[in-house]
PDB file of C-alpha atoms in Angstrom:
ATOM      1  CA  UNK A   1     -48.125  76.202 -83.399  1.00  0.00           C
ATOM      2  CA  UNK A   2     -44.989  77.493 -85.009  1.00  0.00           C
ATOM      3  CA  UNK A   3     -43.290  80.738 -84.195  1.00  0.00           C
ATOM      4  CA  UNK A   4     -44.033  83.443 -86.757  1.00  0.00           C
ATOM      5  CA  UNK A   5     -41.080  84.327 -88.940  1.00  0.00           C
ATOM      6  CA  UNK A   6     -40.189  87.543 -90.661  1.00  0.00           C
ATOM      7  CA  UNK A   7     -40.341  91.161 -89.646  1.00  0.00           C
ATOM      8  CA  UNK A   8     -43.375  92.442 -87.837  1.00  0.00           C
ATOM      9  CA  UNK A   9     -45.024  95.646 -89.112  1.00  0.00           C
ATOM     10  CA  UNK A  10     -44.798  98.749 -86.942  1.00  0.00           C
ATOM     11  CA  UNK A  11     -48.530  98.558 -86.254  1.00  0.00           C
ATOM     12  CA  UNK A  12     -48.104  95.135 -84.623  1.00  0.00           C
ATOM     13  CA  UNK A  13     -45.275  96.454 -82.431  1.00  0.00           C
ATOM     14  CA  UNK A  14     -47.238  99.605 -81.550  1.00  0.00           C
ATOM     15  CA  UNK A  15     -50.381  97.633 -80.740  1.00  0.00           C
ATOM     16  CA  UNK A  16     -48.521  95.223 -78.477  1.00  0.00           C
ATOM     17  CA  UNK A  17     -46.676  98.109 -76.808  1.00  0.00           C
ATOM     18  CA  UNK A  18     -49.975  99.879 -76.083  1.00  0.00           C
ATOM     19  CA  UNK A  19     -51.482  96.778 -74.525  1.00  0.00           C
ATOM     20  CA  UNK A  20     -48.370  96.177 -72.411  1.00  0.00           C
ATOM     21  CA  UNK A  21     -48.206  99.814 -71.297  1.00  0.00           C
ATOM     22  CA  UNK A  22     -51.852  99.642 -70.294  1.00  0.00           C
ATOM     23  CA  UNK A  23     -51.136  96.481 -68.269  1.00  0.00           C
ATOM     24  CA  UNK A  24     -48.086  98.061 -66.644  1.00  0.00           C
ATOM     25  CA  UNK A  25     -50.125 101.167 -65.823  1.00  0.00           C
ATOM     26  CA  UNK A  26     -52.686  99.112 -63.930  1.00  0.00           C
ATOM     27  CA  UNK A  27     -50.037  96.976 -62.226  1.00  0.00           C
ATOM     28  CA  UNK A  28     -48.194 100.082 -61.052  1.00  0.00           C
ATOM     29  CA  UNK A  29     -51.399 101.791 -59.931  1.00  0.00           C
ATOM     30  CA  UNK A  30     -52.427  98.744 -57.919  1.00  0.00           C
ATOM     31  CA  UNK A  31     -49.029  98.400 -56.258  1.00  0.00           C
ATOM     32  CA  UNK A  32     -48.731 102.130 -55.494  1.00  0.00           C
ATOM     33  CA  UNK A  33     -52.244 102.120 -54.044  1.00  0.00           C
ATOM     34  CA  UNK A  34     -51.306  99.110 -51.941  1.00  0.00           C
ATOM     35  CA  UNK A  35     -48.126 100.821 -50.714  1.00  0.00           C
ATOM     36  CA  UNK A  36     -50.062 103.936 -49.706  1.00  0.00           C
ATOM     37  CA  UNK A  37     -52.628 101.773 -47.938  1.00  0.00           C
ATOM     38  CA  UNK A  38     -49.907  99.937 -45.997  1.00  0.00           C
ATOM     39  CA  UNK A  39     -48.183 103.177 -44.981  1.00  0.00           C
ATOM     40  CA  UNK A  40     -51.412 104.380 -43.338  1.00  0.00           C
ATOM     41  CA  UNK A  41     -51.451 101.391 -41.031  1.00  0.00           C
ATOM     42  CA  UNK A  42     -49.153 101.522 -38.024  1.00  0.00           C
ATOM     43  CA  UNK A  43     -49.769  97.988 -36.868  1.00  0.00           C
ATOM     44  CA  UNK A  44     -50.489  95.331 -39.414  1.00  0.00           C
ATOM     45  CA  UNK A  45     -52.213  92.202 -38.226  1.00  0.00           C
ATOM     46  CA  UNK A  46     -51.707  88.759 -39.739  1.00  0.00           C
ATOM     47  CA  UNK A  47     -55.094  88.901 -41.480  1.00  0.00           C
ATOM     48  CA  UNK A  48     -54.227  92.236 -43.117  1.00  0.00           C
ATOM     49  CA  UNK A  49     -50.865  90.840 -44.266  1.00  0.00           C
ATOM     50  CA  UNK A  50     -52.643  87.945 -45.960  1.00  0.00           C
ATOM     51  CA  UNK A  51     -54.938  90.414 -47.731  1.00  0.00           C
ATOM     52  CA  UNK A  52     -51.918  92.450 -48.845  1.00  0.00           C
ATOM     53  CA  UNK A  53     -50.274  89.328 -50.261  1.00  0.00           C
ATOM     54  CA  UNK A  54     -53.491  88.406 -52.059  1.00  0.00           C
ATOM     55  CA  UNK A  55     -53.722  91.850 -53.679  1.00  0.00           C
ATOM     56  CA  UNK A  56     -50.120  91.605 -54.892  1.00  0.00           C
ATOM     57  CA  UNK A  57     -50.744  88.149 -56.377  1.00  0.00           C
ATOM     58  CA  UNK A  58     -53.964  89.362 -58.016  1.00  0.00           C
ATOM     59  CA  UNK A  59     -52.265  92.414 -59.542  1.00  0.00           C
ATOM     60  CA  UNK A  60     -49.449  90.282 -60.968  1.00  0.00           C
ATOM     61  CA  UNK A  61     -51.939  87.712 -62.298  1.00  0.00           C
ATOM     62  CA  UNK A  62     -53.864  90.458 -64.092  1.00  0.00           C
ATOM     63  CA  UNK A  63     -50.662  91.660 -65.723  1.00  0.00           C
ATOM     64  CA  UNK A  64     -49.825  88.110 -66.783  1.00  0.00           C
ATOM     65  CA  UNK A  65     -53.270  87.758 -68.355  1.00  0.00           C
ATOM     66  CA  UNK A  66     -52.651  90.977 -70.299  1.00  0.00           C
ATOM     67  CA  UNK A  67     -49.332  89.592 -71.558  1.00  0.00           C
ATOM     68  CA  UNK A  68     -50.831  86.367 -72.977  1.00  0.00           C
ATOM     69  CA  UNK A  69     -52.482  87.874 -76.105  1.00  0.00           C
ATOM     70  CA  UNK A  70     -49.432  90.073 -76.699  1.00  0.00           C
ATOM     71  CA  UNK A  71     -47.164  87.034 -76.782  1.00  0.00           C
ATOM     72  CA  UNK A  72     -49.664  85.155 -78.963  1.00  0.00           C
ATOM     73  CA  UNK A  73     -49.694  88.012 -81.487  1.00  0.00           C
ATOM     74  CA  UNK A  74     -45.971  88.738 -81.517  1.00  0.00           C
ATOM     75  CA  UNK A  75     -44.667  85.187 -81.580  1.00  0.00           C
ATOM     76  CA  UNK A  76     -47.462  83.140 -83.140  1.00  0.00           C
ATOM     77  CA  UNK A  77     -49.411  85.665 -85.279  1.00  0.00           C
ATOM     78  CA  UNK A  78     -52.577  84.500 -83.567  1.00  0.00           C
ATOM     79  CA  UNK A  79     -55.724  85.946 -85.062  1.00  0.00           C
ATOM     80  CA  UNK A  80     -57.660  84.634 -82.046  1.00  0.00           C
ATOM     81  CA  UNK A  81     -55.601  86.904 -79.794  1.00  0.00           C
ATOM     82  CA  UNK A  82     -56.207  89.773 -82.212  1.00  0.00           C
ATOM     83  CA  UNK A  83     -59.951  89.286 -81.909  1.00  0.00           C
ATOM     84  CA  UNK A  84     -59.698  88.869 -78.135  1.00  0.00           C
ATOM     85  CA  UNK A  85     -58.069  92.296 -77.838  1.00  0.00           C
ATOM     86  CA  UNK A  86     -60.648  93.767 -80.222  1.00  0.00           C
ATOM     87  CA  UNK A  87     -63.627  92.358 -78.316  1.00  0.00           C
ATOM     88  CA  UNK A  88     -62.181  93.512 -74.988  1.00  0.00           C
ATOM     89  CA  UNK A  89     -61.511  96.982 -76.372  1.00  0.00           C
ATOM     90  CA  UNK A  90     -64.968  97.334 -77.882  1.00  0.00           C
ATOM     91  CA  UNK A  91     -66.612  96.280 -74.624  1.00  0.00           C
ATOM     92  CA  UNK A  92     -64.529  98.773 -72.627  1.00  0.00           C
ATOM     93  CA  UNK A  93     -65.097 101.610 -75.087  1.00  0.00           C
ATOM     94  CA  UNK A  94     -68.854 101.063 -75.069  1.00  0.00           C
ATOM     95  CA  UNK A  95     -68.995 100.738 -71.279  1.00  0.00           C
ATOM     96  CA  UNK A  96     -67.031 103.952 -70.706  1.00  0.00           C
ATOM     97  CA  UNK A  97     -69.155 105.779 -73.273  1.00  0.00           C
ATOM     98  CA  UNK A  98     -72.301 104.580 -71.525  1.00  0.00           C
ATOM     99  CA  UNK A  99     -70.911 105.688 -68.136  1.00  0.00           C
ATOM    100  CA  UNK A 100     -70.003 109.136 -69.411  1.00  0.00           C
ATOM    101  CA  UNK A 101     -73.388 109.575 -71.070  1.00  0.00           C
ATOM    102  CA  UNK A 102     -75.213 108.510 -67.918  1.00  0.00           C
ATOM    103  CA  UNK A 103     -73.211 111.029 -65.863  1.00  0.00           C
ATOM    104  CA  UNK A 104     -74.000 113.773 -68.380  1.00  0.00           C
ATOM    105  CA  UNK A 105     -77.681 112.920 -68.295  1.00  0.00           C
ATOM    106  CA  UNK A 106     -77.837 112.771 -64.487  1.00  0.00           C
ATOM    107  CA  UNK A 107     -75.867 115.924 -63.800  1.00  0.00           C
ATOM    108  CA  UNK A 108     -76.862 117.903 -66.840  1.00  0.00           C
ATOM    109  CA  UNK A 109     -73.299 118.930 -67.672  1.00  0.00           C
ATOM    110  CA  UNK A 110     -69.893 117.428 -68.354  1.00  0.00           C
ATOM    111  CA  UNK A 111     -68.210 116.099 -65.202  1.00  0.00           C
ATOM    112  CA  UNK A 112     -64.804 117.268 -64.015  1.00  0.00           C
ATOM    113  CA  UNK A 113     -62.589 114.390 -65.135  1.00  0.00           C
ATOM    114  CA  UNK A 114     -59.200 115.898 -64.283  1.00  0.00           C
ATOM    115  CA  UNK A 115     -58.720 113.731 -61.215  1.00  0.00           C
ATOM    116  CA  UNK A 116     -59.955 110.512 -62.792  1.00  0.00           C
ATOM    117  CA  UNK A 117     -58.381 110.581 -66.249  1.00  0.00           C
ATOM    118  CA  UNK A 118     -56.764 107.204 -65.532  1.00  0.00           C
ATOM    119  CA  UNK A 119     -60.182 105.618 -66.074  1.00  0.00           C
ATOM    120  CA  UNK A 120     -59.884 106.431 -69.781  1.00  0.00           C
ATOM    121  CA  UNK A 121     -56.423 104.893 -70.258  1.00  0.00           C
ATOM    122  CA  UNK A 122     -57.650 101.322 -70.662  1.00  0.00           C
ATOM    123  CA  UNK A 123     -60.405 101.907 -73.257  1.00  0.00           C
ATOM    124  CA  UNK A 124     -58.352 104.395 -75.248  1.00  0.00           C
ATOM    125  CA  UNK A 125     -55.175 102.297 -75.323  1.00  0.00           C
ATOM    126  CA  UNK A 126     -56.977  99.035 -76.092  1.00  0.00           C
ATOM    127  CA  UNK A 127     -59.152 100.761 -78.686  1.00  0.00           C
ATOM    128  CA  UNK A 128     -56.114 102.193 -80.430  1.00  0.00           C
ATOM    129  CA  UNK A 129     -54.337  98.835 -80.169  1.00  0.00           C
ATOM    130  CA  UNK A 130     -57.227  97.017 -81.796  1.00  0.00           C
ATOM    131  CA  UNK A 131     -57.394  99.604 -84.589  1.00  0.00           C
ATOM    132  CA  UNK A 132     -53.678  99.127 -85.228  1.00  0.00           C
ATOM    133  CA  UNK A 133     -54.195  95.367 -85.458  1.00  0.00           C
ATOM    134  CA  UNK A 134     -56.486  95.903 -88.452  1.00  0.00           C
ATOM    135  CA  UNK A 135     -54.254  98.144 -90.565  1.00  0.00           C
ATOM    136  CA  UNK A 136     -53.387  96.904 -94.027  1.00  0.00           C
ATOM    137  CA  UNK A 137     -49.858  95.809 -93.154  1.00  0.00           C
ATOM    138  CA  UNK A 138     -51.039  94.019 -90.023  1.00  0.00           C
ATOM    139  CA  UNK A 139     -53.763  92.223 -91.937  1.00  0.00           C
ATOM    140  CA  UNK A 140     -51.234  91.085 -94.542  1.00  0.00           C
ATOM    141  CA  UNK A 141     -48.898  89.902 -91.814  1.00  0.00           C
ATOM    142  CA  UNK A 142     -51.665  87.847 -90.223  1.00  0.00           C
ATOM    143  CA  UNK A 143     -52.839  86.393 -93.553  1.00  0.00           C
ATOM    144  CA  UNK A 144     -49.540  85.486 -95.212  1.00  0.00           C
ATOM    145  CA  UNK A 145     -48.356  81.965 -94.689  1.00  0.00           C
ATOM    146  CA  UNK A 146     -45.167  81.973 -96.712  1.00  0.00           C
ATOM    147  CA  UNK A 147     -41.845  80.768 -95.372  1.00  0.00           C
ATOM    148  CA  UNK A 148     -40.434  84.205 -94.712  1.00  0.00           C
ATOM    149  CA  UNK A 149     -43.632  85.664 -93.311  1.00  0.00           C
ATOM    150  CA  UNK A 150     -46.012  84.732 -90.491  1.00  0.00           C
ATOM    151  CA  UNK A 151     -46.095  80.940 -90.547  1.00  0.00           C
ATOM    152  CA  UNK A 152     -47.823  80.322 -87.267  1.00  0.00           C
ATOM    153  CA  UNK A 153     -50.542  77.956 -88.402  1.00  0.00           C
ATOM    154  CA  UNK A 154     -48.900  75.817 -91.076  1.00  0.00           C
TER     155      UNK A 154
END
């Protein structure tokens, strides 16, 4: 695989920024939640410390997994990574829509989502990112294989 050459369209940059911001949001939320959980404990046993370390490693691994398709798109113009983000976004959008509809059906009215609006950050940001990956300029950038354009798979 060769590194893609040439300028990237704004939609590629915006899409990658949205995916990274979503990953950073979840990393920060996990670490802040962990910090609040630790501050509630006065004495921390060795077993709890091991669990804390495991949660930190897991949160960082999740962020690293989020970064992999971003790097593949930005540096290698990988259409596989583009489709990976699209499939993930479509699954999350459909699952959140199903959850909201099931809550509406069970309760008979719209739920109060002010306290849990963070649940919608992932599907909305990944959905918007996948839409941006299919704009006309992005599609041209992925398809072109000239010397001054995306030459990832020559």
